[in-house]
Short mmCIF file of N, CA, C and O in Angstrom, two decimals:
data_model
loop_
_atom_site.label_atom_id
_atom_site.label_comp_id
_atom_site.label_asym_id
_atom_site.label_seq_id
_atom_site.Cartn_x
_atom_site.Cartn_y
_atom_site.Cartn_z
N LEU A 18 -0.54 -12.43 -14.17
CA LEU A 18 -1.37 -11.25 -13.98
C LEU A 18 -2.51 -11.20 -14.99
O LEU A 18 -3.61 -10.77 -14.66
N LYS A 19 -2.22 -11.65 -16.21
CA LYS A 19 -3.28 -11.69 -17.22
C LYS A 19 -4.39 -12.63 -16.78
O LYS A 19 -5.56 -12.33 -16.95
N TRP A 20 -3.99 -13.78 -16.23
CA TRP A 20 -4.98 -14.75 -15.76
C TRP A 20 -5.82 -14.15 -14.64
O TRP A 20 -7.04 -14.31 -14.62
N LEU A 21 -5.16 -13.47 -13.70
CA LEU A 21 -5.90 -12.84 -12.60
C LEU A 21 -6.91 -11.83 -13.13
O LEU A 21 -8.04 -11.77 -12.67
N SER A 22 -6.47 -11.02 -14.08
CA SER A 22 -7.37 -10.02 -14.67
C SER A 22 -8.55 -10.68 -15.38
O SER A 22 -9.69 -10.24 -15.24
N ALA A 23 -8.25 -11.74 -16.11
CA ALA A 23 -9.30 -12.43 -16.86
C ALA A 23 -10.33 -13.09 -15.95
O ALA A 23 -11.48 -13.28 -16.34
N HIS A 24 -9.93 -13.41 -14.73
CA HIS A 24 -10.83 -14.08 -13.80
C HIS A 24 -11.37 -13.14 -12.73
O HIS A 24 -11.85 -13.58 -11.68
N GLY A 25 -11.30 -11.84 -13.00
CA GLY A 25 -11.96 -10.86 -12.13
C GLY A 25 -11.22 -10.52 -10.86
O GLY A 25 -11.76 -10.71 -9.76
N ASP A 26 -10.00 -10.04 -10.98
CA ASP A 26 -9.22 -9.62 -9.81
C ASP A 26 -9.98 -8.52 -9.07
O ASP A 26 -10.19 -7.44 -9.59
N PRO A 27 -10.44 -8.78 -7.84
CA PRO A 27 -11.22 -7.78 -7.11
C PRO A 27 -10.43 -6.51 -6.80
O PRO A 27 -11.02 -5.45 -6.63
N LEU A 28 -9.11 -6.60 -6.77
CA LEU A 28 -8.32 -5.40 -6.51
C LEU A 28 -8.32 -4.46 -7.71
O LEU A 28 -8.24 -3.24 -7.56
N GLU A 29 -8.43 -5.01 -8.89
CA GLU A 29 -8.57 -4.16 -10.08
C GLU A 29 -9.90 -3.41 -10.03
O GLU A 29 -9.96 -2.24 -10.37
N VAL A 30 -10.93 -4.09 -9.60
CA VAL A 30 -12.24 -3.46 -9.46
C VAL A 30 -12.16 -2.35 -8.41
O VAL A 30 -12.64 -1.23 -8.63
N LEU A 31 -11.55 -2.64 -7.27
CA LEU A 31 -11.41 -1.64 -6.22
C LEU A 31 -10.64 -0.42 -6.71
O LEU A 31 -11.04 0.72 -6.44
N ALA A 32 -9.58 -0.64 -7.46
CA ALA A 32 -8.79 0.48 -7.98
C ALA A 32 -9.59 1.32 -8.97
O ALA A 32 -9.39 2.54 -9.06
N ARG A 33 -10.50 0.69 -9.71
CA ARG A 33 -11.34 1.44 -10.65
C ARG A 33 -12.45 2.21 -9.94
O ARG A 33 -12.81 3.31 -10.34
N VAL A 34 -12.99 1.62 -8.90
CA VAL A 34 -14.15 2.20 -8.22
C VAL A 34 -13.76 3.31 -7.25
O VAL A 34 -14.45 4.33 -7.14
N VAL A 35 -12.66 3.13 -6.54
CA VAL A 35 -12.24 4.10 -5.52
C VAL A 35 -11.14 4.99 -6.10
O VAL A 35 -10.12 4.49 -6.57
N ASP A 36 -11.36 6.29 -6.05
CA ASP A 36 -10.34 7.24 -6.49
C ASP A 36 -9.41 7.53 -5.31
O ASP A 36 -9.62 8.46 -4.55
N PHE A 37 -8.39 6.69 -5.16
CA PHE A 37 -7.47 6.84 -4.04
C PHE A 37 -6.71 8.16 -4.09
O PHE A 37 -6.32 8.69 -3.06
N GLU A 38 -6.50 8.68 -5.28
CA GLU A 38 -5.79 9.96 -5.41
C GLU A 38 -6.56 11.11 -4.76
O GLU A 38 -5.96 12.11 -4.37
N ALA A 39 -7.85 10.95 -4.60
CA ALA A 39 -8.65 11.99 -3.94
C ALA A 39 -8.23 12.17 -2.47
O ALA A 39 -8.46 13.23 -1.89
N PHE A 40 -7.59 11.15 -1.90
CA PHE A 40 -7.14 11.22 -0.51
C PHE A 40 -5.80 11.93 -0.36
O PHE A 40 -5.40 12.27 0.74
N ARG A 41 -5.08 12.13 -1.47
CA ARG A 41 -3.73 12.68 -1.40
C ARG A 41 -3.65 14.03 -0.68
O ARG A 41 -2.81 14.21 0.21
N PRO A 42 -4.51 15.01 -1.00
CA PRO A 42 -4.40 16.30 -0.29
C PRO A 42 -4.55 16.17 1.22
O PRO A 42 -3.81 16.78 1.99
N VAL A 43 -5.49 15.35 1.66
CA VAL A 43 -5.70 15.16 3.10
C VAL A 43 -4.51 14.44 3.71
O VAL A 43 -4.04 14.80 4.80
N LEU A 44 -4.00 13.43 3.02
CA LEU A 44 -2.83 12.70 3.53
C LEU A 44 -1.62 13.61 3.63
O LEU A 44 -0.88 13.57 4.62
N ASP A 45 -1.39 14.42 2.60
CA ASP A 45 -0.23 15.32 2.60
C ASP A 45 -0.27 16.29 3.78
O ASP A 45 0.72 16.51 4.45
N VAL A 46 -1.45 16.84 4.04
CA VAL A 46 -1.59 17.77 5.16
C VAL A 46 -1.46 17.03 6.49
O VAL A 46 -0.76 17.48 7.41
N SER A 47 -2.11 15.89 6.61
CA SER A 47 -2.11 15.14 7.86
C SER A 47 -0.73 14.60 8.23
O SER A 47 -0.34 14.61 9.39
N LEU A 48 0.00 14.13 7.23
CA LEU A 48 1.29 13.50 7.50
C LEU A 48 2.41 14.52 7.66
O LEU A 48 3.37 14.28 8.38
N ALA A 49 2.31 15.65 6.97
CA ALA A 49 3.29 16.74 7.07
C ALA A 49 4.72 16.22 6.99
O ALA A 49 5.54 16.49 7.87
N TYR A 50 5.03 15.48 5.93
CA TYR A 50 6.40 15.00 5.74
C TYR A 50 7.33 16.19 5.51
O TYR A 50 6.93 17.21 4.95
N SER A 51 8.57 16.02 5.90
CA SER A 51 9.55 17.09 5.68
C SER A 51 9.88 17.17 4.19
O SER A 51 9.54 16.28 3.41
N ASP A 52 10.58 18.23 3.81
CA ASP A 52 10.92 18.43 2.40
C ASP A 52 12.13 17.61 1.96
O ASP A 52 12.53 17.65 0.81
N GLY A 53 12.72 16.87 2.88
CA GLY A 53 13.86 16.02 2.54
C GLY A 53 15.19 16.72 2.61
O GLY A 53 16.23 16.15 2.26
N ALA A 54 15.22 17.97 3.05
CA ALA A 54 16.46 18.74 3.10
C ALA A 54 17.47 18.13 4.07
O ALA A 54 18.67 18.28 3.90
N LYS A 55 16.99 17.45 5.09
CA LYS A 55 17.90 16.85 6.08
C LYS A 55 18.45 15.51 5.62
O LYS A 55 19.25 14.89 6.30
N GLY A 56 18.01 15.03 4.48
CA GLY A 56 18.47 13.75 3.96
C GLY A 56 17.62 12.60 4.47
O GLY A 56 16.51 12.78 4.94
N GLY A 57 18.17 11.42 4.38
CA GLY A 57 17.44 10.23 4.80
C GLY A 57 16.65 9.63 3.67
O GLY A 57 16.51 10.20 2.59
N ARG A 58 16.14 8.45 3.91
CA ARG A 58 15.35 7.75 2.89
C ARG A 58 13.99 8.43 2.77
O ARG A 58 13.32 8.67 3.77
N PRO A 59 13.57 8.73 1.56
CA PRO A 59 12.24 9.36 1.40
C PRO A 59 11.14 8.38 1.79
O PRO A 59 11.30 7.16 1.65
N PRO A 60 10.03 8.90 2.29
CA PRO A 60 8.93 8.00 2.68
C PRO A 60 8.25 7.40 1.46
O PRO A 60 8.36 7.92 0.35
N TYR A 61 7.58 6.29 1.67
CA TYR A 61 6.77 5.71 0.60
C TYR A 61 5.62 6.66 0.30
O TYR A 61 5.20 7.45 1.15
N ASP A 62 5.11 6.57 -0.90
CA ASP A 62 4.00 7.41 -1.32
C ASP A 62 2.83 7.22 -0.36
O ASP A 62 2.44 6.07 -0.06
N PRO A 63 2.24 8.31 0.15
CA PRO A 63 1.16 8.18 1.14
C PRO A 63 -0.08 7.48 0.59
O PRO A 63 -0.76 6.76 1.34
N VAL A 64 -0.39 7.65 -0.67
CA VAL A 64 -1.56 6.97 -1.25
C VAL A 64 -1.30 5.46 -1.30
O VAL A 64 -2.18 4.66 -0.98
N THR A 65 -0.09 5.09 -1.64
CA THR A 65 0.27 3.67 -1.65
C THR A 65 0.17 3.09 -0.25
O THR A 65 -0.37 1.99 -0.05
N MET A 66 0.64 3.82 0.74
CA MET A 66 0.58 3.34 2.12
C MET A 66 -0.87 3.25 2.61
O MET A 66 -1.21 2.35 3.37
N LEU A 67 -1.73 4.17 2.15
CA LEU A 67 -3.15 4.07 2.48
C LEU A 67 -3.73 2.78 1.90
O LEU A 67 -4.49 2.07 2.56
N LYS A 68 -3.34 2.45 0.68
CA LYS A 68 -3.78 1.20 0.07
C LYS A 68 -3.29 -0.01 0.87
O LYS A 68 -4.01 -1.01 0.99
N VAL A 69 -2.09 0.08 1.41
CA VAL A 69 -1.57 -0.99 2.26
C VAL A 69 -2.49 -1.19 3.47
O VAL A 69 -2.85 -2.32 3.82
N LEU A 70 -2.90 -0.09 4.08
CA LEU A 70 -3.79 -0.19 5.24
C LEU A 70 -5.16 -0.75 4.85
O LEU A 70 -5.77 -1.49 5.62
N VAL A 71 -5.63 -0.40 3.66
CA VAL A 71 -6.91 -0.94 3.18
C VAL A 71 -6.80 -2.46 3.02
O VAL A 71 -7.68 -3.21 3.46
N LEU A 72 -5.71 -2.91 2.40
CA LEU A 72 -5.51 -4.36 2.23
C LEU A 72 -5.42 -5.06 3.59
O LEU A 72 -5.99 -6.13 3.78
N ALA A 73 -4.70 -4.45 4.52
CA ALA A 73 -4.56 -5.06 5.85
C ALA A 73 -5.91 -5.17 6.54
O ALA A 73 -6.22 -6.20 7.15
N ALA A 74 -6.73 -4.14 6.43
CA ALA A 74 -8.05 -4.16 7.06
C ALA A 74 -8.97 -5.17 6.38
O ALA A 74 -9.69 -5.91 7.06
N GLN A 75 -8.95 -5.21 5.06
CA GLN A 75 -9.80 -6.15 4.33
C GLN A 75 -9.48 -7.60 4.66
O GLN A 75 -10.36 -8.45 4.66
N ASN A 76 -8.21 -7.87 4.90
CA ASN A 76 -7.77 -9.24 5.10
C ASN A 76 -7.45 -9.58 6.55
O ASN A 76 -6.99 -10.67 6.83
N ASN A 77 -7.70 -8.61 7.46
CA ASN A 77 -7.46 -8.81 8.88
C ASN A 77 -6.05 -9.35 9.13
O ASN A 77 -5.86 -10.41 9.73
N VAL A 78 -5.07 -8.60 8.62
CA VAL A 78 -3.68 -9.04 8.64
C VAL A 78 -2.84 -8.07 9.46
O VAL A 78 -2.97 -6.85 9.32
N ALA A 79 -1.97 -8.60 10.31
CA ALA A 79 -1.06 -7.79 11.11
C ALA A 79 0.06 -7.24 10.22
O ALA A 79 0.31 -7.74 9.12
N ASP A 80 0.75 -6.23 10.72
CA ASP A 80 1.78 -5.55 9.94
C ASP A 80 2.90 -6.49 9.49
O ASP A 80 3.36 -6.42 8.35
N GLY A 81 3.33 -7.37 10.38
CA GLY A 81 4.39 -8.32 10.02
C GLY A 81 3.97 -9.24 8.89
O GLY A 81 4.76 -9.54 7.99
N ARG A 82 2.75 -9.67 8.92
CA ARG A 82 2.23 -10.54 7.86
C ARG A 82 2.03 -9.75 6.56
O ARG A 82 2.25 -10.28 5.47
N MET A 83 1.65 -8.48 6.69
CA MET A 83 1.49 -7.63 5.51
C MET A 83 2.81 -7.52 4.76
O MET A 83 2.83 -7.56 3.53
N GLU A 84 3.89 -7.35 5.50
CA GLU A 84 5.22 -7.25 4.87
C GLU A 84 5.45 -8.45 3.95
O GLU A 84 5.86 -8.30 2.80
N TYR A 85 5.16 -9.62 4.46
CA TYR A 85 5.33 -10.85 3.67
C TYR A 85 4.36 -10.91 2.50
O TYR A 85 4.75 -11.19 1.36
N LEU A 86 3.09 -10.65 2.76
CA LEU A 86 2.07 -10.81 1.72
C LEU A 86 2.24 -9.82 0.58
O LEU A 86 1.94 -10.14 -0.58
N ILE A 87 2.71 -8.61 0.88
CA ILE A 87 2.95 -7.64 -0.19
C ILE A 87 3.99 -8.19 -1.16
O ILE A 87 3.85 -8.07 -2.37
N ARG A 88 5.00 -8.82 -0.63
CA ARG A 88 6.07 -9.38 -1.49
C ARG A 88 5.63 -10.67 -2.17
O ARG A 88 6.15 -11.04 -3.21
N ASP A 89 4.67 -11.35 -1.59
CA ASP A 89 4.28 -12.68 -2.07
C ASP A 89 3.19 -12.64 -3.14
O ASP A 89 3.19 -13.47 -4.04
N ARG A 90 2.28 -11.71 -3.06
CA ARG A 90 1.09 -11.74 -3.93
C ARG A 90 1.22 -10.76 -5.09
O ARG A 90 1.31 -9.55 -4.90
N LEU A 91 1.20 -11.32 -6.29
CA LEU A 91 1.33 -10.49 -7.48
C LEU A 91 0.20 -9.47 -7.60
O LEU A 91 0.42 -8.33 -7.99
N SER A 92 -1.00 -9.88 -7.25
CA SER A 92 -2.13 -8.95 -7.36
C SER A 92 -1.97 -7.78 -6.39
O SER A 92 -2.35 -6.65 -6.71
N TRP A 93 -1.39 -8.03 -5.23
CA TRP A 93 -1.16 -6.95 -4.26
C TRP A 93 -0.07 -6.01 -4.77
O TRP A 93 -0.19 -4.80 -4.65
N LEU A 94 1.00 -6.58 -5.33
CA LEU A 94 2.06 -5.75 -5.89
C LEU A 94 1.50 -4.83 -6.98
O LEU A 94 1.81 -3.64 -7.02
N ARG A 95 0.67 -5.40 -7.83
CA ARG A 95 0.09 -4.60 -8.91
C ARG A 95 -0.83 -3.51 -8.35
O ARG A 95 -0.75 -2.35 -8.76
N PHE A 96 -1.69 -3.86 -7.40
CA PHE A 96 -2.61 -2.90 -6.80
C PHE A 96 -1.85 -1.75 -6.14
O PHE A 96 -2.24 -0.59 -6.23
N LEU A 97 -0.74 -2.07 -5.48
CA LEU A 97 0.03 -1.06 -4.78
C LEU A 97 0.99 -0.30 -5.69
O LEU A 97 1.54 0.73 -5.29
N GLY A 98 1.21 -0.81 -6.89
CA GLY A 98 2.08 -0.12 -7.84
C GLY A 98 3.55 -0.44 -7.69
O GLY A 98 4.41 0.32 -8.16
N PHE A 99 3.88 -1.56 -7.06
CA PHE A 99 5.27 -1.97 -6.90
C PHE A 99 5.66 -2.93 -8.01
O PHE A 99 4.87 -3.78 -8.40
N ASP A 100 6.88 -2.81 -8.48
CA ASP A 100 7.41 -3.76 -9.44
C ASP A 100 7.94 -4.98 -8.70
O ASP A 100 8.35 -4.88 -7.53
N LEU A 101 7.95 -6.10 -9.38
CA LEU A 101 8.48 -7.33 -8.80
C LEU A 101 9.95 -7.11 -8.44
O LEU A 101 10.74 -6.66 -9.26
N GLY A 102 10.30 -7.36 -7.20
CA GLY A 102 11.67 -7.19 -6.74
C GLY A 102 12.00 -5.80 -6.23
O GLY A 102 13.08 -5.58 -5.70
N ALA A 103 11.08 -4.86 -6.37
CA ALA A 103 11.30 -3.50 -5.87
C ALA A 103 11.17 -3.48 -4.35
O ALA A 103 10.49 -4.33 -3.77
N PRO A 104 11.81 -2.51 -3.69
CA PRO A 104 11.64 -2.41 -2.24
C PRO A 104 10.17 -2.16 -1.89
O PRO A 104 9.47 -1.42 -2.58
N THR A 105 9.71 -2.80 -0.83
CA THR A 105 8.34 -2.64 -0.36
C THR A 105 8.38 -2.31 1.13
O THR A 105 9.39 -2.57 1.80
N PRO A 106 7.31 -1.74 1.67
CA PRO A 106 7.31 -1.36 3.08
C PRO A 106 7.45 -2.57 4.00
O PRO A 106 6.84 -3.61 3.76
N ASP A 107 8.25 -2.40 5.03
CA ASP A 107 8.37 -3.46 6.04
C ASP A 107 7.33 -3.22 7.14
O ASP A 107 6.61 -2.23 7.11
N ALA A 108 7.27 -4.14 8.07
CA ALA A 108 6.26 -4.07 9.13
C ALA A 108 6.37 -2.79 9.94
O ALA A 108 5.36 -2.17 10.28
N ASN A 109 7.58 -2.36 10.22
CA ASN A 109 7.78 -1.15 11.01
C ASN A 109 7.29 0.09 10.25
O ASN A 109 6.66 0.98 10.83
N THR A 110 7.55 0.14 8.97
CA THR A 110 7.10 1.26 8.13
C THR A 110 5.58 1.33 8.11
O THR A 110 4.99 2.41 8.21
N ILE A 111 4.94 0.19 7.99
CA ILE A 111 3.48 0.13 7.97
C ILE A 111 2.92 0.60 9.31
O ILE A 111 2.00 1.41 9.37
N ARG A 112 3.52 0.11 10.39
CA ARG A 112 3.06 0.49 11.73
C ARG A 112 3.24 1.99 11.96
O ARG A 112 2.33 2.68 12.45
N LEU A 113 4.39 2.53 11.58
CA LEU A 113 4.65 3.95 11.77
C LEU A 113 3.70 4.82 10.95
O LEU A 113 3.25 5.87 11.41
N PHE A 114 3.38 4.38 9.74
CA PHE A 114 2.42 5.12 8.91
C PHE A 114 1.05 5.13 9.57
O PHE A 114 0.41 6.18 9.67
N ARG A 115 0.61 3.98 10.07
CA ARG A 115 -0.69 3.90 10.74
C ARG A 115 -0.71 4.82 11.96
O ARG A 115 -1.67 5.56 12.17
N GLU A 116 0.34 4.79 12.76
CA GLU A 116 0.41 5.62 13.94
C GLU A 116 0.44 7.11 13.58
O GLU A 116 -0.19 7.92 14.26
N ARG A 117 1.16 7.44 12.54
CA ARG A 117 1.24 8.84 12.13
C ARG A 117 -0.12 9.34 11.67
O ARG A 117 -0.50 10.48 11.95
N LEU A 118 -0.87 8.52 10.98
CA LEU A 118 -2.21 8.91 10.55
C LEU A 118 -3.14 9.07 11.76
O LEU A 118 -3.98 9.96 11.78
N THR A 119 -2.99 8.19 12.73
CA THR A 119 -3.83 8.24 13.91
C THR A 119 -3.55 9.48 14.71
O THR A 119 -4.40 10.14 15.19
#
């Protein structure tokens, strides 16, 4: 990761230039997630999922391939805020998030 940063990781630049947190209020209203009272696995952070869609669009990648690439690329893990080995969204989760936003 240090090497990537030293050689100009474009995702670090994107994270500095775009205030993704500014989208949180709109995402929260649009997605209308439940309060979790019924149980179940909590959803991934909506800002993180928006970043997933940005990466998919930038790289013209399908949801199934995104699932793999998120786990494979250290720079993507860092941009999305996932730790190495942590659970990451699968293809179905990405697809459902996109559909819910639409």
